[in-house]
Structures are given as structure tokens and as C-alpha cells.
Amino acid sequence: MAVHQSTHRSSGFRLPSFRRGGGVSTSGVAESEAGALTARACVFASARVLMGFVFLWAFLDKTFGFGYATASGKGWADGGSPTEGFLGHVAVGPMESTFHSWAGAAWADWLFMLGLLGVGLALTAGVALRPAAVAGSVMMALMWVAEWPPARHLSDGSASMSTNPFADYHVVYAVVLIVLAVVSAGDALGLGRLWARLPLVRDHAWLR
């Protein structure tokens, strides 16, 4: 009677096999680690794209006034100021008067909007994540100071309604930006590898 070997293939999950002499096959472990790295890269890439959309949406809404955070007809393209509403209503913190003086200034509007656009595009494309992390973290820090979560009361004595005295979403966003830059999250589902090959980027690692 002829004996036929099974043609059924495994599902891809393999346990390390012990060879004669006590050796352990690492093929299964290597495949598992490769799969884990791929999954991890995709997770970071997804977080990067989502963060990019956060910044890009803020830029588009403030530019064209989609009726969400910026009322229709009040966008930057309509002559409105992206910073006047937010900075002009700062009511707490050590930089309250400073932010009031910045509100509506042309230089503040341009820096803020270029920051939103630049960080958003960099994250979405997966390039220049280190400069984007620095710029985005500075923006988040200034916005954190403007809202000043540690305060329980505003300057007029009313409750600040702060939900956390430190770890609000500005801090979370800044940490995510830094992590994405550290792990080179633009290499997966992005243009990070191509960007890293550019002569200028190779000579200046901080642009990576």
C-alpha cells in the first residue's frame, strides 16, 4: 500500500523544535518576531496618520470655517483670525495677559496655521517626524499653558472645570508625537524611508 504524505499546510504558527544535541530551532521564533514587528509598525503608522488628521482637520476647519470649532463664514479665508477667539478668551494661567496681547496678531495667525499644516502634512506623509514632534510639542505646550489645567478657578473666581491638573489631551498629543518620531513611524505606510535617503536628511539626522 502506498503511503502519501499529507499536503495540508500549517497555519503559520510554529513552536521551536528541539534538535538532537539540545539545540533549539529559532525559525519559528524569527517568524513570530517578524510578524510582531510588522504588526507593531502598522499600529504606529495608524497612530501617525490619525494624529496627522487631527492637525490637518484643525487647519482646514480654521481656514474655511466648516461650522465645527470655527463657525461658517468666520474662517481664516473669510478674514477671520485663527488665534483671536482662543487666545483672546484665555482666562487663567501665568501667561494670560501675554496671550491676550498675541490674540489676532498676524504673526501669531501665520505661525499657528503654518504649524498646524506643517505638522499635519509631515505626520500624514511620514516625513520629518523629528521636526514635527518638536513643533507640535511646542504648540501643545503653549495651548496647555493657555488652558492651565492645574488651576481649579479662573481669574474671575469661577470654576475652571479642569478634568485633570496635568495629563490633559495636550500632554497626551505631545507624548504621542515624540514616540512616533523615536520609533520612525513614517517607515511603514509612509514616505519615511525615501525621505531618509535624501542627501540633506542623511547629512542632518535631526530632519529624520
mmCIF file of C-alpha atoms in Angstrom:
data_model
loop_
_atom_site.group_PDB
_atom_site.id
_atom_site.type_symbol
_atom_site.label_atom_id
_atom_site.label_comp_id
_atom_site.label_asym_id
_atom_site.label_seq_id
_atom_site.Cartn_x
_atom_site.Cartn_y
_atom_site.Cartn_z
ATOM 1 C CA MET A 1 0.000 0.000 0.000
ATOM 2 C CA ALA A 2 1.374 3.374 -0.978
ATOM 3 C CA VAL A 3 1.708 5.892 1.775
ATOM 4 C CA HIS A 4 1.000 9.525 0.848
ATOM 5 C CA GLN A 5 2.335 12.407 2.855
ATOM 6 C CA SER A 6 -0.189 14.976 3.995
ATOM 7 C CA THR A 7 -0.278 18.092 1.808
ATOM 8 C CA HIS A 8 -2.048 20.156 4.473
ATOM 9 C CA ARG A 9 -0.040 23.266 5.310
ATOM 10 C CA SER A 10 0.303 24.672 8.780
ATOM 11 C CA SER A 11 -1.391 27.897 9.766
ATOM 12 C CA GLY A 12 1.965 29.624 10.218
ATOM 13 C CA PHE A 13 2.222 29.189 13.978
ATOM 14 C CA ARG A 14 5.242 27.063 14.868
ATOM 15 C CA LEU A 15 6.718 26.058 18.164
ATOM 16 C CA PRO A 16 10.514 25.896 18.492
ATOM 17 C CA SER A 17 11.679 22.369 17.747
ATOM 18 C CA PHE A 18 14.372 20.701 19.828
ATOM 19 C CA ARG A 19 17.079 19.180 17.666
ATOM 20 C CA ARG A 20 19.485 16.417 18.585
ATOM 21 C CA GLY A 21 22.163 17.760 20.862
ATOM 22 C CA GLY A 22 19.903 20.133 22.740
ATOM 23 C CA GLY A 23 19.769 22.801 20.052
ATOM 24 C CA VAL A 24 16.593 24.830 19.616
ATOM 25 C CA SER A 25 15.336 25.842 16.186
ATOM 26 C CA THR A 26 14.826 29.586 16.015
ATOM 27 C CA SER A 27 12.953 29.636 12.702
ATOM 28 C CA GLY A 28 9.573 29.747 14.384
ATOM 29 C CA VAL A 29 10.726 32.415 16.827
ATOM 30 C CA ALA A 30 12.142 34.547 13.991
ATOM 31 C CA GLU A 31 8.911 34.312 12.026
ATOM 32 C CA SER A 32 6.913 35.245 15.110
ATOM 33 C CA GLU A 33 9.158 38.239 15.840
ATOM 34 C CA ALA A 34 8.947 39.395 12.215
ATOM 35 C CA GLY A 35 5.177 39.246 12.328
ATOM 36 C CA ALA A 36 5.118 41.106 15.625
ATOM 37 C CA LEU A 37 7.364 43.850 14.241
ATOM 38 C CA THR A 38 5.153 44.226 11.188
ATOM 39 C CA ALA A 39 2.039 44.490 13.329
ATOM 40 C CA ARG A 40 3.742 46.982 15.635
ATOM 41 C CA ALA A 41 4.858 49.102 12.678
ATOM 42 C CA CYS A 42 1.288 49.155 11.357
ATOM 43 C CA VAL A 43 -0.047 50.221 14.752
ATOM 44 C CA PHE A 44 2.402 53.127 14.956
ATOM 45 C CA ALA A 45 1.693 54.063 11.337
ATOM 46 C CA SER A 46 -2.041 54.122 12.044
ATOM 47 C CA ALA A 47 -1.485 56.333 15.095
ATOM 48 C CA ARG A 48 0.667 58.620 12.950
ATOM 49 C CA VAL A 49 -1.984 59.038 10.266
ATOM 50 C CA LEU A 50 -4.692 59.681 12.862
ATOM 51 C CA MET A 51 -2.565 62.324 14.569
ATOM 52 C CA GLY A 52 -1.871 63.872 11.197
ATOM 53 C CA PHE A 53 -5.589 64.133 10.549
ATOM 54 C CA VAL A 54 -6.068 65.864 13.920
ATOM 55 C CA PHE A 55 -3.710 68.653 12.864
ATOM 56 C CA LEU A 56 -4.860 68.816 9.258
ATOM 57 C CA TRP A 57 -8.526 68.982 10.254
ATOM 58 C CA ALA A 58 -7.808 71.813 12.669
ATOM 59 C CA PHE A 59 -6.032 73.688 9.875
ATOM 60 C CA LEU A 60 -8.834 73.143 7.346
ATOM 61 C CA ASP A 61 -11.635 73.982 9.774
ATOM 62 C CA LYS A 62 -9.937 77.183 10.912
ATOM 63 C CA THR A 63 -9.154 78.140 7.323
ATOM 64 C CA PHE A 64 -12.556 77.548 5.733
ATOM 65 C CA GLY A 65 -14.950 77.578 8.696
ATOM 66 C CA PHE A 66 -16.718 74.233 8.337
ATOM 67 C CA GLY A 67 -19.032 75.024 11.232
ATOM 68 C CA TYR A 68 -17.387 72.824 13.839
ATOM 69 C CA ALA A 69 -14.811 74.580 16.012
ATOM 70 C CA THR A 70 -14.907 77.517 13.576
ATOM 71 C CA ALA A 71 -18.253 78.992 12.608
ATOM 72 C CA SER A 72 -19.166 79.193 8.941
ATOM 73 C CA GLY A 73 -18.032 82.491 7.462
ATOM 74 C CA LYS A 74 -15.511 83.060 10.275
ATOM 75 C CA GLY A 75 -12.630 81.125 8.760
ATOM 76 C CA TRP A 76 -9.184 82.472 8.010
ATOM 77 C CA ALA A 77 -10.045 82.575 4.314
ATOM 78 C CA ASP A 78 -13.050 84.786 5.182
ATOM 79 C CA GLY A 79 -10.901 87.302 7.021
ATOM 80 C CA GLY A 80 -11.247 85.791 10.480
ATOM 81 C CA SER A 81 -8.357 85.263 12.882
ATOM 82 C CA PRO A 82 -7.449 81.699 13.918
ATOM 83 C CA THR A 83 -5.946 82.886 17.206
ATOM 84 C CA GLU A 84 -8.188 85.741 18.277
ATOM 85 C CA GLY A 85 -11.024 83.621 19.602
ATOM 86 C CA PHE A 86 -8.870 81.189 21.580
ATOM 87 C CA LEU A 87 -6.126 83.463 22.869
ATOM 88 C CA GLY A 88 -8.484 86.360 23.428
ATOM 89 C CA HIS A 89 -10.573 84.279 25.837
ATOM 90 C CA VAL A 90 -7.720 82.892 27.934
ATOM 91 C CA ALA A 91 -8.905 83.438 31.498
ATOM 92 C CA VAL A 92 -6.322 81.694 33.657
ATOM 93 C CA GLY A 93 -2.637 80.980 33.993
ATOM 94 C CA PRO A 94 0.640 82.883 34.236
ATOM 95 C CA MET A 95 0.582 83.987 30.570
ATOM 96 C CA GLU A 96 -2.995 85.264 30.445
ATOM 97 C CA SER A 97 -2.093 88.867 29.615
ATOM 98 C CA THR A 98 0.614 87.755 27.165
ATOM 99 C CA PHE A 99 -1.809 85.582 25.228
ATOM 100 C CA HIS A 100 -4.306 88.447 25.119
ATOM 101 C CA SER A 101 -1.658 90.647 23.503
ATOM 102 C CA TRP A 102 -0.924 87.931 20.926
ATOM 103 C CA ALA A 103 -4.566 87.317 20.033
ATOM 104 C CA GLY A 104 -5.339 88.270 16.449
ATOM 105 C CA ALA A 105 -1.784 89.322 15.592
ATOM 106 C CA ALA A 106 -0.872 88.478 12.016
ATOM 107 C CA TRP A 107 2.405 86.812 13.015
ATOM 108 C CA ALA A 108 0.593 84.639 15.563
ATOM 109 C CA ASP A 109 -2.032 83.633 12.999
ATOM 110 C CA TRP A 110 0.582 82.673 10.421
ATOM 111 C CA LEU A 111 2.803 80.758 12.846
ATOM 112 C CA PHE A 112 -0.151 78.871 14.281
ATOM 113 C CA MET A 113 -1.642 77.923 10.926
ATOM 114 C CA LEU A 114 1.695 77.008 9.348
ATOM 115 C CA GLY A 115 2.403 74.873 12.405
ATOM 116 C CA LEU A 116 -0.890 73.021 12.048
ATOM 117 C CA LEU A 117 -0.373 72.492 8.320
ATOM 118 C CA GLY A 118 3.289 71.502 8.573
ATOM 119 C CA VAL A 119 2.845 69.040 11.426
ATOM 120 C CA GLY A 120 -0.267 67.587 9.803
ATOM 121 C CA LEU A 121 1.407 67.036 6.432
ATOM 122 C CA ALA A 122 4.580 65.621 7.990
ATOM 123 C CA LEU A 123 2.647 63.108 10.070
ATOM 124 C CA THR A 124 0.375 62.075 7.220
ATOM 125 C CA ALA A 125 3.272 61.573 4.800
ATOM 126 C CA GLY A 126 5.596 60.080 7.407
ATOM 127 C CA VAL A 127 8.444 62.514 6.804
ATOM 128 C CA ALA A 128 10.348 64.966 9.021
ATOM 129 C CA LEU A 129 8.819 63.434 12.132
ATOM 130 C CA ARG A 130 11.511 64.821 14.436
ATOM 131 C CA PRO A 131 10.961 68.480 13.465
ATOM 132 C CA ALA A 132 7.207 67.809 13.530
ATOM 133 C CA ALA A 133 7.477 66.374 17.044
ATOM 134 C CA VAL A 134 9.348 69.456 18.257
ATOM 135 C CA ALA A 135 6.984 71.931 16.590
ATOM 136 C CA GLY A 136 3.874 70.026 17.626
ATOM 137 C CA SER A 137 5.058 69.649 21.216
ATOM 138 C CA VAL A 138 5.770 73.388 21.462
ATOM 139 C CA MET A 139 2.272 74.129 20.155
ATOM 140 C CA MET A 140 0.727 71.688 22.623
ATOM 141 C CA ALA A 141 2.762 73.182 25.481
ATOM 142 C CA LEU A 142 1.577 76.703 24.682
ATOM 143 C CA MET A 143 -2.035 75.554 24.420
ATOM 144 C CA TRP A 144 -1.647 73.700 27.726
ATOM 145 C CA VAL A 145 -0.388 76.891 29.384
ATOM 146 C CA ALA A 146 -3.270 78.831 27.825
ATOM 147 C CA GLU A 147 -5.834 76.485 29.375
ATOM 148 C CA TRP A 148 -3.721 75.963 32.530
ATOM 149 C CA PRO A 149 -5.283 72.707 33.817
ATOM 150 C CA PRO A 150 -3.669 72.953 37.300
ATOM 151 C CA ALA A 151 -5.978 75.848 38.206
ATOM 152 C CA ARG A 152 -9.241 74.998 39.952
ATOM 153 C CA HIS A 153 -10.588 78.519 39.410
ATOM 154 C CA LEU A 154 -10.371 81.050 36.609
ATOM 155 C CA SER A 155 -9.168 84.602 37.135
ATOM 156 C CA ASP A 156 -12.751 85.742 37.757
ATOM 157 C CA GLY A 157 -13.194 83.172 40.519
ATOM 158 C CA SER A 158 -15.439 80.776 38.611
ATOM 159 C CA ALA A 159 -14.667 77.058 38.477
ATOM 160 C CA SER A 160 -12.164 76.117 35.775
ATOM 161 C CA MET A 161 -13.855 72.743 35.154
ATOM 162 C CA SER A 162 -10.419 71.210 34.627
ATOM 163 C CA THR A 163 -10.712 67.439 34.331
ATOM 164 C CA ASN A 164 -7.075 66.717 35.192
ATOM 165 C CA PRO A 165 -4.458 69.056 36.698
ATOM 166 C CA PHE A 166 -1.687 67.722 34.459
ATOM 167 C CA ALA A 167 -2.362 64.964 31.935
ATOM 168 C CA ASP A 168 -4.869 66.533 29.600
ATOM 169 C CA TYR A 169 -5.022 65.830 25.872
ATOM 170 C CA HIS A 170 -2.299 68.363 25.041
ATOM 171 C CA VAL A 171 0.212 66.354 27.075
ATOM 172 C CA VAL A 172 -1.000 63.105 25.519
ATOM 173 C CA TYR A 173 -0.655 64.506 21.992
ATOM 174 C CA ALA A 174 2.867 65.765 22.704
ATOM 175 C CA VAL A 175 3.962 62.387 24.059
ATOM 176 C CA VAL A 176 2.469 60.593 21.041
ATOM 177 C CA LEU A 177 4.319 62.932 18.663
ATOM 178 C CA ILE A 178 7.622 62.237 20.408
ATOM 179 C CA VAL A 179 7.056 58.469 20.406
ATOM 180 C CA LEU A 180 6.180 58.463 16.703
ATOM 181 C CA ALA A 181 9.420 60.281 15.918
ATOM 182 C CA VAL A 182 11.523 57.994 18.133
ATOM 183 C CA VAL A 183 10.222 54.783 16.519
ATOM 184 C CA SER A 184 10.445 56.209 12.965
ATOM 185 C CA ALA A 185 6.749 55.612 12.412
ATOM 186 C CA GLY A 186 6.952 57.022 8.904
ATOM 187 C CA ASP A 187 8.831 53.987 7.593
ATOM 188 C CA ALA A 188 5.623 51.922 7.417
ATOM 189 C CA LEU A 189 2.720 53.143 5.287
ATOM 190 C CA GLY A 190 4.586 56.370 4.696
ATOM 191 C CA LEU A 191 7.461 58.019 2.859
ATOM 192 C CA GLY A 192 9.877 57.826 5.757
ATOM 193 C CA ARG A 193 12.398 55.510 4.098
ATOM 194 C CA LEU A 194 12.522 57.584 0.920
ATOM 195 C CA TRP A 195 12.848 60.742 2.988
ATOM 196 C CA ALA A 196 15.758 59.244 4.957
ATOM 197 C CA ARG A 197 17.665 58.552 1.705
ATOM 198 C CA LEU A 198 17.720 62.206 0.660
ATOM 199 C CA PRO A 199 21.272 63.634 0.875
ATOM 200 C CA LEU A 200 20.137 66.560 3.036
ATOM 201 C CA VAL A 201 18.431 64.243 5.513
ATOM 202 C CA ARG A 202 21.376 61.837 5.582
ATOM 203 C CA ASP A 203 23.693 64.735 6.467
ATOM 204 C CA HIS A 204 21.331 66.196 9.060
ATOM 205 C CA ALA A 205 19.808 63.429 11.164
ATOM 206 C CA TRP A 206 17.577 65.850 13.045
ATOM 207 C CA LEU A 207 15.490 66.182 9.864
ATOM 208 C CA ARG A 208 14.669 62.484 10.003
#
